[in-house]
Short mmCIF file of C-alpha atoms in Angstrom, two decimals:
data_model
loop_
_atom_site.label_atom_id
_atom_site.label_comp_id
_atom_site.label_asym_id
_atom_site.label_seq_id
_atom_site.Cartn_x
_atom_site.Cartn_y
_atom_site.Cartn_z
CA UNK C 10 11.14 -20.86 22.59
CA UNK C 11 7.87 -19.34 21.51
CA UNK C 12 4.95 -21.44 20.26
CA UNK C 13 4.35 -21.92 16.58
CA UNK C 14 3.15 -18.81 14.82
CA UNK C 15 -0.37 -19.03 13.43
CA UNK C 16 -0.90 -17.27 10.07
CA UNK C 17 -4.18 -15.53 9.39
CA UNK C 18 -5.05 -13.66 6.21
CA UNK C 19 -6.02 -10.06 6.76
CA UNK C 20 -7.35 -7.24 4.59
CA UNK C 21 -4.52 -4.80 5.22
CA UNK C 22 -0.84 -5.52 5.71
CA UNK C 23 0.09 -3.35 8.60
CA UNK C 24 -2.90 -4.02 10.79
CA UNK C 25 -2.75 -7.67 9.84
CA UNK C 26 0.93 -7.95 10.72
CA UNK C 27 0.59 -6.27 14.10
CA UNK C 28 -2.57 -8.21 14.92
CA UNK C 29 -0.64 -11.41 14.22
CA UNK C 30 2.27 -10.30 16.34
CA UNK C 31 -0.04 -9.38 19.27
CA UNK C 32 -1.79 -12.74 19.11
CA UNK C 33 1.53 -14.42 19.08
CA UNK C 34 2.48 -12.53 22.27
CA UNK C 35 -0.75 -13.54 24.00
CA UNK C 36 -3.13 -10.67 23.24
CA UNK C 37 -5.54 -11.68 20.46
CA UNK C 38 -7.03 -8.56 18.95
CA UNK C 39 -8.80 -8.51 15.66
CA UNK C 40 -7.34 -6.59 12.68
CA UNK C 41 -10.27 -4.17 12.92
CA UNK C 42 -9.58 -3.47 16.62
CA UNK C 43 -5.91 -2.85 15.92
CA UNK C 44 -6.84 -0.53 13.08
CA UNK C 45 -9.36 1.50 15.09
CA UNK C 46 -7.42 1.54 18.29
CA UNK C 47 -4.44 3.12 16.56
CA UNK C 48 -6.67 5.69 14.79
CA UNK C 49 -5.33 4.64 11.46
CA UNK C 50 -8.27 5.75 9.28
CA UNK C 51 -7.54 8.84 7.28
CA UNK C 52 -7.40 10.42 3.89
CA UNK C 53 -4.52 12.28 2.38
CA UNK C 54 -3.79 13.69 -1.03
CA UNK C 55 -0.18 14.45 -1.51
CA UNK C 56 0.39 16.16 -4.82
CA UNK C 57 4.06 16.71 -4.22
CA UNK C 58 4.99 13.07 -3.50
CA UNK C 59 5.12 11.54 -6.93
CA UNK C 60 5.09 7.76 -7.68
CA UNK C 61 5.87 7.16 -11.31
CA UNK C 62 5.00 10.77 -11.92
CA UNK C 63 1.52 10.51 -10.30
CA UNK C 64 0.58 11.90 -6.92
CA UNK C 65 0.16 9.80 -3.78
CA UNK C 66 -3.35 9.35 -2.42
CA UNK C 67 -3.65 7.55 1.00
CA UNK C 68 -6.74 6.37 2.70
CA UNK C 69 -5.06 5.71 6.02
CA UNK C 70 -2.26 7.14 8.17
CA UNK C 71 1.36 6.75 7.11
CA UNK C 72 3.29 3.51 7.53
CA UNK C 73 4.28 2.54 11.08
CA UNK C 74 1.44 4.64 12.46
CA UNK C 75 -0.56 1.63 13.53
CA UNK C 76 2.38 -0.08 15.24
CA UNK C 77 3.43 3.06 17.01
CA UNK C 78 -0.12 4.03 17.93
CA UNK C 79 -0.72 0.84 19.80
CA UNK C 80 2.21 1.23 22.19
CA UNK C 81 0.44 3.61 24.57
CA UNK C 82 -3.00 2.01 24.91
CA UNK C 83 -1.59 -1.51 25.18
CA UNK C 84 1.41 -0.51 27.30
CA UNK C 85 3.44 -2.27 24.75
CA UNK C 86 7.06 -1.52 24.07
CA UNK C 87 8.08 -2.11 20.47
CA UNK C 88 11.60 -2.08 19.21
CA UNK C 89 12.34 -0.66 15.77
CA UNK C 90 15.63 -1.21 14.05
CA UNK C 91 16.85 0.15 10.71
CA UNK C 92 20.18 -0.49 9.08
CA UNK C 93 22.60 1.43 7.04
CA UNK C 94 23.97 -1.61 5.18
CA UNK C 95 22.06 -4.71 4.04
CA UNK C 96 24.56 -7.23 5.42
CA UNK C 97 24.04 -6.14 9.04
CA UNK C 98 20.28 -6.00 8.46
CA UNK C 99 20.32 -9.57 7.29
CA UNK C 100 22.55 -10.66 10.19
CA UNK C 101 20.26 -9.04 12.74
CA UNK C 102 17.16 -10.74 11.26
CA UNK C 103 18.83 -14.13 11.42
CA UNK C 104 19.85 -13.53 15.02
CA UNK C 105 16.28 -12.67 16.03
CA UNK C 106 14.83 -15.61 14.20
CA UNK C 107 17.39 -17.95 15.76
CA UNK C 108 16.20 -16.63 19.14
CA UNK C 109 12.67 -17.69 18.29
CA UNK C 110 11.33 -14.19 17.70
CA UNK C 111 8.64 -13.40 15.13
CA UNK C 112 9.77 -10.23 13.44
CA UNK C 113 7.84 -7.59 11.57
CA UNK C 114 9.52 -6.12 8.46
CA UNK C 115 8.80 -3.28 6.13
CA UNK C 116 9.48 -4.21 2.51
CA UNK C 117 9.02 -3.27 -1.09
CA UNK C 118 6.38 -5.23 -2.94
CA UNK C 119 8.36 -5.34 -6.18
CA UNK C 120 11.05 -7.81 -5.08
CA UNK C 121 8.90 -10.36 -3.34
CA UNK C 122 8.68 -13.34 -5.66
CA UNK C 123 5.49 -14.79 -4.27
CA UNK C 124 3.45 -11.74 -5.07
CA UNK C 125 1.65 -12.03 -8.40
CA UNK C 126 3.72 -10.53 -11.18
CA UNK C 127 1.14 -7.92 -12.19
CA UNK C 128 0.98 -6.50 -8.65
CA UNK C 129 4.62 -5.99 -8.19
CA UNK C 130 5.23 -2.36 -8.17
CA UNK C 131 7.77 -0.22 -6.37
CA UNK C 132 5.60 0.34 -3.34
CA UNK C 133 7.84 0.39 -0.29
CA UNK C 134 5.48 0.28 2.73
CA UNK C 135 4.44 -3.32 2.70
CA UNK C 136 4.50 -5.25 6.00
CA UNK C 137 5.50 -8.87 6.36
CA UNK C 138 6.34 -11.05 9.40
CA UNK C 139 9.27 -13.35 9.34
CA UNK C 140 8.65 -16.46 11.44
CA UNK C 141 11.45 -18.79 10.62
CA UNK C 142 14.10 -19.98 8.21
CA UNK C 143 14.51 -23.23 6.42
CA UNK C 144 17.92 -24.53 7.60
CA UNK C 145 18.63 -26.37 4.37
CA UNK C 146 17.83 -23.76 1.66
CA UNK C 147 18.18 -20.68 3.77
CA UNK C 148 14.72 -19.51 2.55
CA UNK C 149 12.70 -17.43 4.98
CA UNK C 150 9.29 -18.51 6.12
CA UNK C 151 7.10 -15.41 5.89
CA UNK C 152 3.61 -14.62 7.04
CA UNK C 153 2.36 -12.00 4.58
CA UNK C 154 -0.93 -10.81 5.93
CA UNK C 155 -2.51 -10.24 2.59
CA UNK C 156 -1.69 -13.70 1.30
CA UNK C 157 -3.71 -16.80 2.03
CA UNK C 158 -1.08 -18.94 3.69
CA UNK C 159 2.53 -18.96 4.86
CA UNK C 160 5.00 -18.46 1.99
CA UNK C 161 8.73 -19.00 1.61
CA UNK C 162 11.07 -16.46 0.20
CA UNK C 163 14.68 -16.85 -0.95
CA UNK C 164 17.13 -14.81 1.15
CA UNK C 165 18.50 -12.56 -1.71
CA UNK C 166 14.94 -11.53 -2.71
CA UNK C 167 13.96 -10.65 0.82
CA UNK C 168 17.12 -8.61 1.24
CA UNK C 169 16.36 -6.63 -1.84
CA UNK C 170 12.83 -6.02 -0.73
CA UNK C 171 13.96 -4.76 2.62
CA UNK C 172 16.61 -2.45 1.24
CA UNK C 173 14.69 -1.06 -1.73
CA UNK C 174 15.24 2.64 -2.33
CA UNK C 175 12.85 5.41 -3.19
CA UNK C 176 9.71 6.96 -1.57
CA UNK C 177 9.22 5.51 1.93
CA UNK C 178 12.40 3.41 1.66
CA UNK C 179 12.21 0.73 4.32
CA UNK C 180 15.94 0.78 5.27
CA UNK C 181 15.63 -2.81 6.41
CA UNK C 182 13.18 -1.92 9.16
CA UNK C 183 12.59 -4.71 11.66
CA UNK C 184 10.16 -4.46 14.57
CA UNK C 185 9.07 -6.67 17.41
CA UNK C 186 7.59 -6.33 20.91
CA UNK C 187 9.99 -6.28 23.82
CA UNK C 188 7.26 -6.30 26.51
CA UNK C 189 4.08 -8.26 26.90
CA UNK C 190 1.05 -6.35 25.50
CA UNK C 191 -1.69 -5.86 28.08
CA UNK C 192 -5.47 -5.60 27.67
CA UNK C 193 -6.27 -1.91 28.10
CA UNK C 194 -9.05 -0.12 29.97
CA UNK C 195 -11.44 -0.19 27.05
CA UNK C 196 -13.80 2.44 28.36
CA UNK C 197 -10.86 4.86 28.30
CA UNK C 198 -8.80 4.00 25.24
CA UNK C 199 -11.61 3.41 22.70
CA UNK C 200 -13.21 6.87 23.01
CA UNK C 201 -9.76 8.46 22.93
CA UNK C 202 -8.87 6.57 19.71
CA UNK C 203 -12.12 7.54 18.01
CA UNK C 204 -11.73 11.14 19.06
CA UNK C 205 -8.32 11.23 17.52
CA UNK C 206 -9.77 9.94 14.25
CA UNK C 207 -12.42 12.58 14.17
CA UNK C 208 -9.76 15.17 14.79
CA UNK C 209 -7.64 13.92 11.86
CA UNK C 210 -10.54 13.91 9.53
CA UNK C 211 -12.29 17.10 10.51
CA UNK C 212 -9.75 19.42 12.08
CA UNK C 213 -6.62 19.04 10.09
CA UNK C 214 -4.86 22.34 9.57
CA UNK C 215 -3.49 21.05 6.26
CA UNK C 216 -5.86 21.25 3.27
CA UNK C 217 -4.50 17.95 1.99
CA UNK C 218 -5.42 15.78 4.97
CA UNK C 219 -8.91 14.54 5.97
CA UNK C 220 -12.09 15.80 4.45
CA UNK C 221 -10.27 18.83 3.08
CA UNK C 222 -7.98 16.52 1.21
CA UNK C 223 -10.91 14.87 -0.56
CA UNK C 224 -12.17 18.21 -1.67
CA UNK C 225 -8.71 19.23 -2.83
CA UNK C 226 -8.44 15.99 -4.84
CA UNK C 227 -11.85 16.71 -6.31
CA UNK C 228 -10.54 20.02 -7.57
CA UNK C 229 -7.64 18.24 -9.15
CA UNK C 230 -10.10 16.00 -10.98
CA UNK C 231 -11.96 19.10 -12.24
CA UNK C 232 -8.73 20.43 -13.73
CA UNK C 233 -8.08 17.27 -15.75
CA UNK C 234 -8.76 17.64 -19.44
CA UNK C 235 -10.57 14.54 -20.58
CA UNK C 236 -10.42 15.55 -24.26
CA UNK C 237 -7.03 17.02 -25.03
CA UNK C 238 -5.04 15.17 -22.39
CA UNK C 239 -6.99 11.97 -22.20
CA UNK C 240 -4.01 9.73 -21.64
CA UNK C 241 -2.81 11.68 -18.60
CA UNK C 242 -6.34 12.00 -17.28
CA UNK C 243 -6.85 8.26 -17.48
CA UNK C 244 -3.61 7.51 -15.69
CA UNK C 245 -4.40 10.03 -12.97
CA UNK C 246 -7.87 8.73 -12.21
CA UNK C 247 -6.55 5.17 -12.44
CA UNK C 248 -3.87 5.98 -9.94
CA UNK C 249 -6.45 7.19 -7.41
CA UNK C 250 -8.33 3.96 -7.66
CA UNK C 251 -5.16 1.86 -7.60
CA UNK C 252 -4.22 3.47 -4.35
CA UNK C 253 -7.78 2.97 -3.21
CA UNK C 254 -8.39 -0.62 -3.98
CA UNK C 255 -5.20 -2.52 -4.43
CA UNK C 256 -2.41 -1.19 -2.33
CA UNK C 257 -3.08 -2.58 1.08
CA UNK C 258 -6.77 -2.86 0.96
CA UNK C 259 -8.27 0.24 -0.43
CA UNK C 260 -10.26 3.31 0.43
CA UNK C 261 -13.54 1.39 0.64
CA UNK C 262 -11.72 -1.42 2.43
CA UNK C 263 -10.44 0.86 5.14
CA UNK C 264 -13.91 2.21 5.67
CA UNK C 265 -15.18 -1.29 6.09
CA UNK C 266 -12.40 -2.14 8.55
CA UNK C 267 -13.24 0.89 10.59
CA UNK C 268 -16.91 -0.09 10.49
CA UNK C 269 -15.99 -3.54 11.86
CA UNK C 270 -14.08 -1.75 14.59
CA UNK C 271 -17.13 0.32 15.43
CA UNK C 272 -19.19 -2.87 15.70
CA UNK C 273 -16.67 -4.24 18.20
CA UNK C 274 -16.76 -1.05 20.13
CA UNK C 275 -20.50 -1.19 20.34
CA UNK C 276 -20.16 -4.64 21.99
CA UNK C 277 -17.23 -3.89 24.28
CA UNK C 278 -18.77 -0.71 25.66
CA UNK C 279 -22.41 -1.89 25.39
CA UNK C 280 -23.15 1.23 23.33
CA UNK C 281 -25.48 0.23 20.38
CA UNK C 282 -25.06 3.80 18.98
CA UNK C 283 -21.72 2.79 17.53
CA UNK C 284 -23.32 -0.06 15.76
CA UNK C 285 -25.60 2.37 13.94
CA UNK C 286 -22.58 4.51 13.04
CA UNK C 287 -21.01 1.40 11.61
CA UNK C 288 -24.02 1.02 9.31
CA UNK C 289 -23.50 4.57 8.11
CA UNK C 290 -19.86 3.91 7.36
CA UNK C 291 -20.56 0.70 5.54
CA UNK C 292 -22.80 2.77 3.19
CA UNK C 293 -19.99 5.25 2.66
CA UNK C 294 -17.62 2.34 1.89
CA UNK C 295 -20.07 1.13 -0.73
CA UNK C 296 -20.15 4.51 -2.26
CA UNK C 297 -16.35 4.50 -2.49
CA UNK C 298 -16.68 1.22 -4.37
CA UNK C 299 -19.14 2.86 -6.79
CA UNK C 300 -16.66 5.66 -7.28
CA UNK C 301 -14.02 3.08 -8.21
CA UNK C 302 -16.40 1.38 -10.58
CA UNK C 303 -17.33 4.67 -12.26
CA UNK C 304 -13.64 5.44 -12.71
CA UNK C 305 -12.85 2.01 -14.20
CA UNK C 306 -15.65 2.45 -16.69
CA UNK C 307 -14.22 5.75 -17.86
CA UNK C 308 -10.70 4.22 -18.16
CA UNK C 309 -12.08 1.48 -20.29
CA UNK C 310 -14.16 3.82 -22.41
CA UNK C 311 -17.51 2.33 -21.43
CA UNK C 312 -18.48 5.79 -20.20
CA UNK C 313 -17.23 9.06 -21.70
CA UNK C 314 -14.10 10.33 -19.95
CA UNK C 315 -15.34 13.33 -17.87
CA UNK C 316 -13.07 13.53 -14.76
CA UNK C 317 -15.18 16.38 -13.33
CA UNK C 318 -18.00 13.96 -12.90
CA UNK C 319 -15.78 11.85 -10.70
CA UNK C 320 -14.74 15.00 -8.85
CA UNK C 321 -18.45 15.57 -8.17
CA UNK C 322 -18.67 12.09 -6.64
CA UNK C 323 -15.60 12.83 -4.51
CA UNK C 324 -17.32 16.00 -3.19
CA UNK C 325 -20.37 13.99 -2.29
CA UNK C 326 -18.24 11.46 -0.52
CA UNK C 327 -16.41 14.27 1.35
CA UNK C 328 -19.77 15.63 2.47
CA UNK C 329 -20.97 12.25 3.67
CA UNK C 330 -17.75 11.53 5.50
CA UNK C 331 -17.81 14.94 7.19
CA UNK C 332 -21.35 14.24 8.40
CA UNK C 333 -20.34 10.79 9.60
CA UNK C 334 -17.37 12.00 11.62
CA UNK C 335 -19.42 14.77 13.16
CA UNK C 336 -21.95 12.19 14.20
CA UNK C 337 -19.10 10.03 15.60
CA UNK C 338 -17.82 12.99 17.60
CA UNK C 339 -21.27 13.67 19.04
CA UNK C 340 -21.61 9.98 20.11
CA UNK C 341 -18.40 10.04 22.12
CA UNK M 19 -21.09 -4.74 0.88
CA UNK M 20 -22.98 -7.92 1.74
CA UNK M 21 -21.44 -11.41 1.66
CA UNK M 22 -23.15 -12.14 -1.65
CA UNK M 23 -21.83 -8.91 -3.13
CA UNK M 24 -18.14 -9.80 -2.61
CA UNK M 25 -16.73 -9.84 -6.11
CA UNK M 26 -15.78 -13.34 -7.29
CA UNK M 27 -15.48 -12.67 -10.97
CA UNK M 28 -11.77 -13.34 -10.89
CA UNK M 29 -9.00 -10.84 -11.32
CA UNK M 30 -6.25 -12.15 -13.63
CA UNK M 31 -3.69 -9.79 -12.07
CA UNK M 32 -4.02 -11.66 -8.74
CA UNK M 33 -2.42 -14.69 -10.42
CA UNK M 34 -4.91 -17.05 -8.94
CA UNK M 35 -4.51 -15.77 -5.36
CA UNK M 36 -7.42 -14.60 -3.34
CA UNK M 37 -7.75 -11.58 -1.07
CA UNK M 38 -9.62 -11.14 2.15
CA UNK M 39 -12.18 -8.38 2.24
CA UNK M 40 -14.76 -7.26 4.75
CA UNK M 41 -18.40 -7.85 4.03
CA UNK M 42 -21.63 -7.90 5.98
CA UNK M 43 -23.03 -11.25 7.00
CA UNK M 44 -26.75 -12.01 7.31
CA UNK M 45 -26.72 -10.95 10.95
CA UNK M 46 -25.31 -7.58 10.00
CA UNK M 47 -21.81 -8.20 11.37
CA UNK M 48 -18.76 -7.49 9.22
CA UNK M 49 -16.39 -10.30 8.79
CA UNK M 50 -13.60 -11.36 6.36
CA UNK M 51 -14.62 -13.11 3.12
CA UNK M 52 -12.31 -14.51 0.55
CA UNK M 53 -12.58 -12.78 -2.82
CA UNK M 54 -11.36 -14.11 -6.15
CA UNK M 55 -11.09 -10.51 -7.39
CA UNK M 56 -12.93 -7.55 -8.76
CA UNK M 57 -12.94 -6.41 -12.38
CA UNK M 58 -12.40 -2.84 -11.37
CA UNK M 59 -9.06 -3.74 -9.71
CA UNK M 60 -8.07 -5.71 -12.75
CA UNK M 61 -8.75 -2.75 -15.01
CA UNK M 62 -6.68 -0.24 -13.00
CA UNK M 63 -3.86 -2.74 -12.37
CA UNK M 64 -3.73 -3.70 -16.06
CA UNK M 65 -3.60 -0.02 -16.89
CA UNK M 66 -0.45 0.50 -14.90
CA UNK M 67 1.23 -2.71 -16.14
CA UNK M 68 0.35 -1.82 -19.77
CA UNK M 69 1.76 1.68 -19.36
CA UNK M 70 5.18 0.27 -18.47
CA UNK M 71 4.93 -2.25 -21.38
CA UNK M 72 4.22 0.63 -23.68
CA UNK M 73 7.16 2.65 -22.34
CA UNK M 74 9.50 -0.32 -22.57
CA UNK M 75 8.39 -1.05 -26.17
CA UNK M 76 8.93 2.58 -27.22
CA UNK M 77 12.35 2.40 -25.58
CA UNK M 78 13.13 -0.79 -27.52
CA UNK M 79 12.34 0.99 -30.77
CA UNK M 80 14.65 3.83 -29.82
CA UNK M 81 17.43 1.38 -28.95
CA UNK M 82 17.02 -0.34 -32.34
CA UNK M 83 17.13 3.06 -33.99
CA UNK M 84 20.32 3.87 -32.16
CA UNK M 85 19.02 6.84 -30.25
CA UNK M 86 18.90 5.22 -26.82
CA UNK M 87 20.50 2.34 -24.88
CA UNK M 88 19.18 -0.90 -23.49
CA UNK M 89 19.34 0.63 -19.97
CA UNK M 90 16.29 2.62 -20.76
CA UNK M 91 14.37 -0.49 -21.86
CA UNK M 92 15.43 -2.38 -18.71
CA UNK M 93 14.44 0.58 -16.52
CA UNK M 94 10.81 0.41 -17.73
CA UNK M 95 10.82 -3.34 -17.68
CA UNK M 96 11.67 -3.13 -13.94
CA UNK M 97 8.68 -0.75 -13.64
CA UNK M 98 10.92 2.17 -12.82
CA UNK M 99 11.30 5.67 -14.25
CA UNK M 100 14.23 8.07 -14.20
CA UNK M 101 13.55 9.47 -10.71
CA UNK M 102 13.15 6.03 -9.23
CA UNK M 103 16.19 4.62 -10.95
CA UNK M 104 18.16 7.65 -9.76
CA UNK M 105 17.07 6.92 -6.20
CA UNK M 106 17.75 3.21 -6.48
CA UNK M 107 21.28 3.74 -7.76
CA UNK M 108 22.19 6.93 -5.94
CA UNK M 109 23.02 8.60 -9.22
CA UNK M 110 21.73 12.09 -9.98
CA UNK M 111 18.74 12.22 -12.31
CA UNK M 112 20.50 14.42 -14.88
CA UNK M 113 23.37 11.92 -14.96
CA UNK M 114 20.98 9.00 -15.50
CA UNK M 115 19.38 10.94 -18.28
CA UNK M 116 22.78 11.60 -19.81
CA UNK M 117 23.80 7.94 -19.55
CA UNK M 118 20.84 7.05 -21.78
CA UNK M 119 22.74 8.57 -24.72
CA UNK M 120 24.52 5.90 -26.63
CA UNK M 121 27.74 7.79 -26.93
CA UNK M 122 27.88 8.43 -23.19
CA UNK M 123 26.79 4.95 -22.18
CA UNK M 124 29.60 3.45 -24.31
CA UNK M 125 32.15 5.24 -22.18
CA UNK M 126 30.62 4.27 -18.79
CA UNK M 127 32.90 2.52 -16.34
CA UNK M 128 32.26 -1.05 -15.37
CA UNK M 129 31.41 0.08 -11.86
CA UNK M 130 28.66 2.42 -12.96
CA UNK M 131 27.21 -0.30 -15.19
CA UNK M 132 27.28 -2.66 -12.29
CA UNK M 133 25.38 -0.18 -10.19
CA UNK M 134 22.65 0.06 -12.76
CA UNK M 135 22.54 -3.66 -13.21
CA UNK M 136 22.27 -4.32 -9.47
CA UNK M 137 19.48 -1.80 -9.03
CA UNK M 138 17.56 -3.38 -11.83
CA UNK M 139 18.13 -6.92 -10.58
CA UNK M 140 19.94 -8.08 -13.77
CA UNK M 141 23.53 -8.89 -14.67
CA UNK M 142 25.83 -6.25 -16.33
CA UNK M 143 25.86 -8.41 -19.48
CA UNK M 144 22.06 -8.32 -19.64
CA UNK M 145 22.11 -4.56 -19.09
CA UNK M 146 23.91 -3.95 -22.41
CA UNK M 147 21.53 -5.62 -24.69
CA UNK M 148 17.89 -6.05 -25.50
CA UNK M 149 16.53 -9.48 -24.59
#
């Protein structure tokens, strides 16, 4: 039987979940290290993927990217299981829990009763760990990385959340390590992970990913009509900030996590240059926060609704991030 | 963001919960700090919540006027729209749209109604009326 699972609150669900799983299996790595090592930082503007009629904007790589990206550097074998029907998905989860396993799950946010009512939207790429079940009530004991402490969740609700349909449907996904994670050769894996991030941000062949994606989004802002289609413009810019600040941890949040990662890199490799790069990225994160603030003021009508002005801010951010990632590349 | 800049103004949409955010301590190191919430987040979250309220209210008026059915109201109440409801039920969008017509809904089989009810997390009896 494995030892008691220790819950720690994190800033982002997937990096928090996997960091918790690794610690449980004897390799304590911070959330920031997990995030950086899997090259999870990104930016993507997906005008075709619509959520409630508004486009998807992501500030990190797609779900499961972190978990999958850690397998190679940590020589870790993860097992992923999805299910066609909910009943077998539930049975399998109970089996694993009975065997003492702590199990990662992908869920919808909407059906989880412990999430505050106002935050429950149909967002399907949330990550939660199941670490036990109350024998009397059948409720699951969950470690939700973005919640302060362990929570319990009735079985029917969890089942719904695991088998929600729609964009990024989780299909009951369960994941857990089947081998012991090992501390890597840091001098090798860290530069490789950072190089990958610079490539994603700077060299993407798709105009919707990386720095190019920010500029593309800025163009979409320019096209919004703040006068004749004010309602739509407000929803659109609000969506960008919702995706930035609330789902997971936000655009600024991800920049801060990556900066924390760079600080750890500076220590592990005894290369103070990365500490200076972290400073630069913290500034960029602060600027993302100002962007969010400016947007909120327009939504509330405290400032006139001129989306192009936000587009201008986005272009500045794109320029600063481009410069940052070029500096990071040179430092490697 | 420095430790003392972490927003603590309270965000009603967090329902009293707190989030963990990264901020810079006095020694320059980033670490996790507990935040009671940021007004900016509250504004954008409220915006999305209110939008669904508005849609649900408009649907309610249509139901009362006899031009739509309670299913439409319940769809928005569950923070869904037609594409999402179609995905959640496995029913084509054009069929969902058609089912929102009172005359068509009245002829729906119990099985189809049950499918809608399950997807929305309510009982078939609830599905047929406004709360």
